[in-house]
PDB file of C-alpha atoms in Angstrom:
ATOM      1  CA  UNK A   1       0.000   0.000   0.000  1.00  0.00           C
ATOM      2  CA  UNK A   2       1.324   3.418  -0.947  1.00  0.00           C
ATOM      3  CA  UNK A   3       1.645   5.605   2.131  1.00  0.00           C
ATOM      4  CA  UNK A   4       2.144   9.017   0.522  1.00  0.00           C
ATOM      5  CA  UNK A   5       1.304   9.348  -3.154  1.00  0.00           C
ATOM      6  CA  UNK A   6       1.687  12.245  -5.553  1.00  0.00           C
ATOM      7  CA  UNK A   7       0.355  12.865  -9.028  1.00  0.00           C
ATOM      8  CA  UNK A   8       1.658  13.459 -11.552  1.00  0.00           C
ATOM      9  CA  UNK A   9       5.183  12.077 -11.298  1.00  0.00           C
ATOM     10  CA  UNK A  10       6.396  14.251 -14.167  1.00  0.00           C
ATOM     11  CA  UNK A  11       5.017  17.582 -15.307  1.00  0.00           C
ATOM     12  CA  UNK A  12       6.356  19.468 -18.305  1.00  0.00           C
ATOM     13  CA  UNK A  13       4.734  22.786 -19.121  1.00  0.00           C
ATOM     14  CA  UNK A  14       5.281  26.201 -20.661  1.00  0.00           C
ATOM     15  CA  UNK A  15       6.077  29.410 -18.827  1.00  0.00           C
ATOM     16  CA  UNK A  16       2.980  31.286 -17.799  1.00  0.00           C
ATOM     17  CA  UNK A  17       0.777  28.215 -17.415  1.00  0.00           C
ATOM     18  CA  UNK A  18      -1.053  27.185 -14.245  1.00  0.00           C
ATOM     19  CA  UNK A  19      -0.613  23.669 -12.886  1.00  0.00           C
ATOM     20  CA  UNK A  20      -1.525  21.569  -9.865  1.00  0.00           C
ATOM     21  CA  UNK A  21       0.148  18.711  -8.046  1.00  0.00           C
ATOM     22  CA  UNK A  22      -1.919  16.414  -5.871  1.00  0.00           C
ATOM     23  CA  UNK A  23      -0.871  14.595  -2.717  1.00  0.00           C
ATOM     24  CA  UNK A  24      -2.670  11.986  -0.669  1.00  0.00           C
ATOM     25  CA  UNK A  25      -1.626  10.061   2.437  1.00  0.00           C
ATOM     26  CA  UNK A  26      -3.262   6.997   3.959  1.00  0.00           C
ATOM     27  CA  UNK A  27      -1.258   6.991   7.194  1.00  0.00           C
ATOM     28  CA  UNK A  28      -3.850   8.797   9.272  1.00  0.00           C
ATOM     29  CA  UNK A  29      -1.495  11.717   9.881  1.00  0.00           C
ATOM     30  CA  UNK A  30      -2.756  15.162  10.807  1.00  0.00           C
ATOM     31  CA  UNK A  31       0.166  17.126   9.368  1.00  0.00           C
ATOM     32  CA  UNK A  32       1.215  17.431   5.729  1.00  0.00           C
ATOM     33  CA  UNK A  33       4.024  19.346   4.036  1.00  0.00           C
ATOM     34  CA  UNK A  34       5.301  20.509   0.682  1.00  0.00           C
ATOM     35  CA  UNK A  35       9.045  20.658   0.037  1.00  0.00           C
ATOM     36  CA  UNK A  36      10.962  21.906  -2.981  1.00  0.00           C
ATOM     37  CA  UNK A  37      14.193  20.215  -4.064  1.00  0.00           C
ATOM     38  CA  UNK A  38      16.271  22.302  -6.441  1.00  0.00           C
ATOM     39  CA  UNK A  39      18.736  21.181  -9.079  1.00  0.00           C
ATOM     40  CA  UNK A  40      21.507  20.990  -6.463  1.00  0.00           C
ATOM     41  CA  UNK A  41      19.299  18.648  -4.410  1.00  0.00           C
ATOM     42  CA  UNK A  42      18.805  21.221  -1.676  1.00  0.00           C
ATOM     43  CA  UNK A  43      15.509  20.626   0.159  1.00  0.00           C
ATOM     44  CA  UNK A  44      13.461  23.435   1.600  1.00  0.00           C
ATOM     45  CA  UNK A  45      10.060  23.415   3.200  1.00  0.00           C
ATOM     46  CA  UNK A  46       7.384  25.496   1.515  1.00  0.00           C
ATOM     47  CA  UNK A  47       4.180  24.867   3.468  1.00  0.00           C
ATOM     48  CA  UNK A  48       2.739  22.765   6.231  1.00  0.00           C
ATOM     49  CA  UNK A  49      -0.855  22.060   7.168  1.00  0.00           C
ATOM     50  CA  UNK A  50      -2.111  20.564  10.402  1.00  0.00           C
ATOM     51  CA  UNK A  51      -5.639  19.186  10.212  1.00  0.00           C
ATOM     52  CA  UNK A  52      -6.437  21.384   7.200  1.00  0.00           C
ATOM     53  CA  UNK A  53      -5.035  24.516   8.820  1.00  0.00           C
ATOM     54  CA  UNK A  54      -1.940  26.290   7.460  1.00  0.00           C
ATOM     55  CA  UNK A  55       0.784  26.322  10.118  1.00  0.00           C
ATOM     56  CA  UNK A  56       3.969  26.938   8.165  1.00  0.00           C
ATOM     57  CA  UNK A  57       4.249  29.286   5.225  1.00  0.00           C
ATOM     58  CA  UNK A  58       7.810  29.975   4.253  1.00  0.00           C
ATOM     59  CA  UNK A  59       8.736  32.885   2.015  1.00  0.00           C
ATOM     60  CA  UNK A  60       7.184  31.374  -1.060  1.00  0.00           C
ATOM     61  CA  UNK A  61       5.809  33.550  -3.909  1.00  0.00           C
ATOM     62  CA  UNK A  62       2.050  33.913  -3.684  1.00  0.00           C
ATOM     63  CA  UNK A  63       1.811  32.223  -7.089  1.00  0.00           C
ATOM     64  CA  UNK A  64       2.010  29.045  -5.008  1.00  0.00           C
ATOM     65  CA  UNK A  65      -1.195  28.192  -3.203  1.00  0.00           C
ATOM     66  CA  UNK A  66      -1.655  25.043  -1.138  1.00  0.00           C
ATOM     67  CA  UNK A  67      -5.107  23.650  -0.567  1.00  0.00           C
ATOM     68  CA  UNK A  68      -6.137  20.986   1.912  1.00  0.00           C
ATOM     69  CA  UNK A  69      -9.687  19.704   1.260  1.00  0.00           C
ATOM     70  CA  UNK A  70      -9.320  17.212   4.114  1.00  0.00           C
ATOM     71  CA  UNK A  71      -6.493  16.055   6.337  1.00  0.00           C
ATOM     72  CA  UNK A  72      -5.532  13.229   3.963  1.00  0.00           C
ATOM     73  CA  UNK A  73      -4.955  15.539   1.004  1.00  0.00           C
ATOM     74  CA  UNK A  74      -2.716  18.510   0.361  1.00  0.00           C
ATOM     75  CA  UNK A  75      -2.608  19.890  -3.162  1.00  0.00           C
ATOM     76  CA  UNK A  76      -0.263  22.501  -4.564  1.00  0.00           C
ATOM     77  CA  UNK A  77      -1.453  24.930  -7.219  1.00  0.00           C
ATOM     78  CA  UNK A  78       1.056  27.085  -9.060  1.00  0.00           C
ATOM     79  CA  UNK A  79      -0.005  30.089 -11.146  1.00  0.00           C
ATOM     80  CA  UNK A  80       1.980  31.776 -13.900  1.00  0.00           C
ATOM     81  CA  UNK A  81       4.800  29.263 -13.904  1.00  0.00           C
ATOM     82  CA  UNK A  82       8.345  30.585 -14.250  1.00  0.00           C
ATOM     83  CA  UNK A  83      11.584  28.897 -15.331  1.00  0.00           C
ATOM     84  CA  UNK A  84      12.848  29.037 -11.756  1.00  0.00           C
ATOM     85  CA  UNK A  85       9.947  26.880 -10.580  1.00  0.00           C
ATOM     86  CA  UNK A  86      11.548  23.871 -12.248  1.00  0.00           C
ATOM     87  CA  UNK A  87      12.360  21.477  -9.429  1.00  0.00           C
ATOM     88  CA  UNK A  88      11.224  18.303  -7.732  1.00  0.00           C
ATOM     89  CA  UNK A  89       8.339  18.865  -5.333  1.00  0.00           C
ATOM     90  CA  UNK A  90       7.868  16.451  -2.447  1.00  0.00           C
ATOM     91  CA  UNK A  91       4.830  15.986  -0.308  1.00  0.00           C
ATOM     92  CA  UNK A  92       5.269  14.539   3.187  1.00  0.00           C
ATOM     93  CA  UNK A  93       3.115  13.732   6.191  1.00  0.00           C
ATOM     94  CA  UNK A  94       3.595  13.074   9.892  1.00  0.00           C
ATOM     95  CA  UNK A  95       1.978  13.192  13.270  1.00  0.00           C
ATOM     96  CA  UNK A  96       2.094  16.757  14.665  1.00  0.00           C
ATOM     97  CA  UNK A  97       5.313  16.797  16.648  1.00  0.00           C
ATOM     98  CA  UNK A  98       8.910  17.937  16.326  1.00  0.00           C
ATOM     99  CA  UNK A  99      10.165  14.427  16.931  1.00  0.00           C
ATOM    100  CA  UNK A 100       7.831  12.634  14.561  1.00  0.00           C
ATOM    101  CA  UNK A 101       9.111  11.000  11.411  1.00  0.00           C
ATOM    102  CA  UNK A 102       8.017  12.598   8.194  1.00  0.00           C
ATOM    103  CA  UNK A 103       7.021  10.211   5.402  1.00  0.00           C
ATOM    104  CA  UNK A 104       7.736  11.427   1.909  1.00  0.00           C
ATOM    105  CA  UNK A 105       6.012  10.870  -1.385  1.00  0.00           C
ATOM    106  CA  UNK A 106       7.935   9.876  -4.521  1.00  0.00           C
ATOM    107  CA  UNK A 107       8.151  13.438  -5.802  1.00  0.00           C
ATOM    108  CA  UNK A 108       6.875  15.354  -8.812  1.00  0.00           C
ATOM    109  CA  UNK A 109       9.483  16.578 -11.272  1.00  0.00           C
ATOM    110  CA  UNK A 110       8.272  19.875 -12.690  1.00  0.00           C
ATOM    111  CA  UNK A 111       9.978  21.233 -15.801  1.00  0.00           C
ATOM    112  CA  UNK A 112       9.031  24.675 -17.022  1.00  0.00           C
ATOM    113  CA  UNK A 113      10.062  25.433 -20.610  1.00  0.00           C
TER     114      UNK A 113
ATOM    115  CA  UNK B   1      21.603  31.247  14.104  1.00  0.00           C
ATOM    116  CA  UNK B   2      20.202  27.788  13.512  1.00  0.00           C
ATOM    117  CA  UNK B   3      21.816  25.752  10.764  1.00  0.00           C
ATOM    118  CA  UNK B   4      22.678  22.269   9.566  1.00  0.00           C
ATOM    119  CA  UNK B   5      25.956  21.579   7.803  1.00  0.00           C
ATOM    120  CA  UNK B   6      26.968  18.421   6.008  1.00  0.00           C
ATOM    121  CA  UNK B   7      30.700  18.606   5.662  1.00  0.00           C
ATOM    122  CA  UNK B   8      31.124  16.331   2.657  1.00  0.00           C
ATOM    123  CA  UNK B   9      29.259  16.902  -0.572  1.00  0.00           C
ATOM    124  CA  UNK B  10      30.496  13.704  -2.212  1.00  0.00           C
ATOM    125  CA  UNK B  11      31.874  10.501  -0.716  1.00  0.00           C
ATOM    126  CA  UNK B  12      33.140   7.799  -3.066  1.00  0.00           C
ATOM    127  CA  UNK B  13      33.709   4.468  -1.330  1.00  0.00           C
ATOM    128  CA  UNK B  14      34.533   0.909  -2.325  1.00  0.00           C
ATOM    129  CA  UNK B  15      32.114  -1.921  -1.661  1.00  0.00           C
ATOM    130  CA  UNK B  16      32.541  -3.518   1.785  1.00  0.00           C
ATOM    131  CA  UNK B  17      34.522  -0.517   3.051  1.00  0.00           C
ATOM    132  CA  UNK B  18      33.251   1.591   5.962  1.00  0.00           C
ATOM    133  CA  UNK B  19      31.750   5.011   5.434  1.00  0.00           C
ATOM    134  CA  UNK B  20      31.171   8.019   7.678  1.00  0.00           C
ATOM    135  CA  UNK B  21      29.045  11.009   6.737  1.00  0.00           C
ATOM    136  CA  UNK B  22      29.487  14.100   8.849  1.00  0.00           C
ATOM    137  CA  UNK B  23      26.762  16.420  10.078  1.00  0.00           C
ATOM    138  CA  UNK B  24      27.062  19.404  12.374  1.00  0.00           C
ATOM    139  CA  UNK B  25      24.363  21.737  13.579  1.00  0.00           C
ATOM    140  CA  UNK B  26      24.148  25.100  15.269  1.00  0.00           C
ATOM    141  CA  UNK B  27      21.323  25.852  17.674  1.00  0.00           C
ATOM    142  CA  UNK B  28      20.493  27.704  20.867  1.00  0.00           C
ATOM    143  CA  UNK B  29      17.539  25.381  21.557  1.00  0.00           C
ATOM    144  CA  UNK B  30      17.243  21.658  22.008  1.00  0.00           C
ATOM    145  CA  UNK B  31      17.021  19.736  18.755  1.00  0.00           C
ATOM    146  CA  UNK B  32      15.853  16.476  17.300  1.00  0.00           C
ATOM    147  CA  UNK B  33      18.156  14.932  14.698  1.00  0.00           C
ATOM    148  CA  UNK B  34      17.403  12.776  11.677  1.00  0.00           C
ATOM    149  CA  UNK B  35      19.163  11.092   8.800  1.00  0.00           C
ATOM    150  CA  UNK B  36      17.204  10.480   5.615  1.00  0.00           C
ATOM    151  CA  UNK B  37      18.260   8.631   2.469  1.00  0.00           C
ATOM    152  CA  UNK B  38      17.133   9.359  -1.078  1.00  0.00           C
ATOM    153  CA  UNK B  39      17.736   6.605  -3.611  1.00  0.00           C
ATOM    154  CA  UNK B  40      17.896   7.688  -7.252  1.00  0.00           C
ATOM    155  CA  UNK B  41      14.576   9.049  -8.515  1.00  0.00           C
ATOM    156  CA  UNK B  42      12.792   8.286  -5.267  1.00  0.00           C
ATOM    157  CA  UNK B  43      11.456  10.124  -2.249  1.00  0.00           C
ATOM    158  CA  UNK B  44      13.196  10.360   1.100  1.00  0.00           C
ATOM    159  CA  UNK B  45      13.180   7.544   3.635  1.00  0.00           C
ATOM    160  CA  UNK B  46      14.121   7.773   7.295  1.00  0.00           C
ATOM    161  CA  UNK B  47      17.320   5.940   8.234  1.00  0.00           C
ATOM    162  CA  UNK B  48      17.344   6.838  11.926  1.00  0.00           C
ATOM    163  CA  UNK B  49      16.662   9.597  14.401  1.00  0.00           C
ATOM    164  CA  UNK B  50      17.911  10.812  17.752  1.00  0.00           C
ATOM    165  CA  UNK B  51      15.381  12.129  20.233  1.00  0.00           C
ATOM    166  CA  UNK B  52      16.953  11.482  23.650  1.00  0.00           C
ATOM    167  CA  UNK B  53      18.684   8.800  25.684  1.00  0.00           C
ATOM    168  CA  UNK B  54      21.559   6.737  24.353  1.00  0.00           C
ATOM    169  CA  UNK B  55      23.718   8.807  22.059  1.00  0.00           C
ATOM    170  CA  UNK B  56      24.338   5.861  19.723  1.00  0.00           C
ATOM    171  CA  UNK B  57      21.348   5.290  17.492  1.00  0.00           C
ATOM    172  CA  UNK B  58      20.886   2.293  15.244  1.00  0.00           C
ATOM    173  CA  UNK B  59      18.844   2.533  12.096  1.00  0.00           C
ATOM    174  CA  UNK B  60      17.814   0.525   9.090  1.00  0.00           C
ATOM    175  CA  UNK B  61      20.134  -1.176   6.616  1.00  0.00           C
ATOM    176  CA  UNK B  62      23.019  -1.415   9.108  1.00  0.00           C
ATOM    177  CA  UNK B  63      23.452   2.339   9.597  1.00  0.00           C
ATOM    178  CA  UNK B  64      24.126   3.961  12.946  1.00  0.00           C
ATOM    179  CA  UNK B  65      24.767   7.493  14.125  1.00  0.00           C
ATOM    180  CA  UNK B  66      26.245   9.078  17.215  1.00  0.00           C
ATOM    181  CA  UNK B  67      24.977  12.257  18.808  1.00  0.00           C
ATOM    182  CA  UNK B  68      27.691  14.389  20.347  1.00  0.00           C
ATOM    183  CA  UNK B  69      26.230  17.344  22.189  1.00  0.00           C
ATOM    184  CA  UNK B  70      29.522  19.056  22.949  1.00  0.00           C
ATOM    185  CA  UNK B  71      30.588  18.876  19.313  1.00  0.00           C
ATOM    186  CA  UNK B  72      27.012  19.543  18.081  1.00  0.00           C
ATOM    187  CA  UNK B  73      27.434  16.669  15.669  1.00  0.00           C
ATOM    188  CA  UNK B  74      25.412  13.710  14.466  1.00  0.00           C
ATOM    189  CA  UNK B  75      27.658  11.649  12.205  1.00  0.00           C
ATOM    190  CA  UNK B  76      26.324   8.657  10.283  1.00  0.00           C
ATOM    191  CA  UNK B  77      28.324   5.454   9.854  1.00  0.00           C
ATOM    192  CA  UNK B  78      28.106   2.074   8.227  1.00  0.00           C
ATOM    193  CA  UNK B  79      30.862  -0.501   8.783  1.00  0.00           C
ATOM    194  CA  UNK B  80      30.528  -2.163   5.370  1.00  0.00           C
ATOM    195  CA  UNK B  81      28.697  -0.630   2.419  1.00  0.00           C
ATOM    196  CA  UNK B  82      26.993  -2.320  -0.512  1.00  0.00           C
ATOM    197  CA  UNK B  83      26.457  -1.130  -4.051  1.00  0.00           C
ATOM    198  CA  UNK B  84      22.801  -0.607  -3.098  1.00  0.00           C
ATOM    199  CA  UNK B  85      23.844   2.081  -0.584  1.00  0.00           C
ATOM    200  CA  UNK B  86      24.589   4.436  -3.472  1.00  0.00           C
ATOM    201  CA  UNK B  87      22.264   7.342  -2.737  1.00  0.00           C
ATOM    202  CA  UNK B  88      21.937  10.883  -1.448  1.00  0.00           C
ATOM    203  CA  UNK B  89      22.020  11.205   2.343  1.00  0.00           C
ATOM    204  CA  UNK B  90      20.479  14.118   4.201  1.00  0.00           C
ATOM    205  CA  UNK B  91      20.979  15.178   7.772  1.00  0.00           C
ATOM    206  CA  UNK B  92      17.967  17.066   9.123  1.00  0.00           C
ATOM    207  CA  UNK B  93      17.088  18.864  12.326  1.00  0.00           C
ATOM    208  CA  UNK B  94      13.940  20.166  13.965  1.00  0.00           C
ATOM    209  CA  UNK B  95      14.693  23.186  16.096  1.00  0.00           C
ATOM    210  CA  UNK B  96      11.745  24.765  17.866  1.00  0.00           C
ATOM    211  CA  UNK B  97       8.948  23.982  15.447  1.00  0.00           C
ATOM    212  CA  UNK B  98       7.719  21.258  13.095  1.00  0.00           C
ATOM    213  CA  UNK B  99      10.010  22.256  10.256  1.00  0.00           C
ATOM    214  CA  UNK B 100      12.681  19.856   9.135  1.00  0.00           C
ATOM    215  CA  UNK B 101      15.769  21.852   8.233  1.00  0.00           C
ATOM    216  CA  UNK B 102      17.958  19.858   5.887  1.00  0.00           C
ATOM    217  CA  UNK B 103      21.663  19.893   5.231  1.00  0.00           C
ATOM    218  CA  UNK B 104      22.852  20.188   1.657  1.00  0.00           C
ATOM    219  CA  UNK B 105      23.156  16.424   1.272  1.00  0.00           C
ATOM    220  CA  UNK B 106      26.037  13.999   0.732  1.00  0.00           C
ATOM    221  CA  UNK B 107      26.220  11.901  -2.417  1.00  0.00           C
ATOM    222  CA  UNK B 108      27.553   8.439  -1.633  1.00  0.00           C
ATOM    223  CA  UNK B 109      28.787   6.434  -4.584  1.00  0.00           C
ATOM    224  CA  UNK B 110      29.736   2.837  -3.871  1.00  0.00           C
ATOM    225  CA  UNK B 111      32.075   1.188  -6.363  1.00  0.00           C
ATOM    226  CA  UNK B 112      32.829  -2.497  -6.820  1.00  0.00           C
TER     227      UNK B 112
END
């Protein structure tokens, strides 16, 4: 059984387009996250939701909008895509604690042309 | 300032040799420490974590790490690596919130 799943796995699109990435977890976790991994493999948190409520919002352009319809889903919508948005985006989930293990999805490789 | 530093960006190693990956952190608050592994084209998977207690932590796949509070380090070791250990390894820390702050990663390449 897949614990944290993301769709699509690959996304190739033109500059200026709007796209969404979906994430679902079946672990019963209350907290979900989006991370961005750049071309140098550096990982940085973008957002975190706890029980559908936004709790972490790093300095991410407002073209990025997370949406959590329920605590098992956290989607990422990106408006007006730019070249610099090309990266691998990872969704993760955990119980709500500093010591809790985060479980990561397989990633979505976004390429903006 | 709070930070996580992985001292080696690339570590080539021969099969069955030992490997050590170094991680240091800087923090004025108590921390929780993690090592994650990312196999090629996959997501991240937890290897081990240190929360409290014994400073030597054992993880999956034969890895272990030692927390050293005075040195603010959490180095990862494996006594004998396999080709399948070729991957990217990330040290990560939670400081005073839920956020995982990652080091820049260490690429381990195991050669026959």
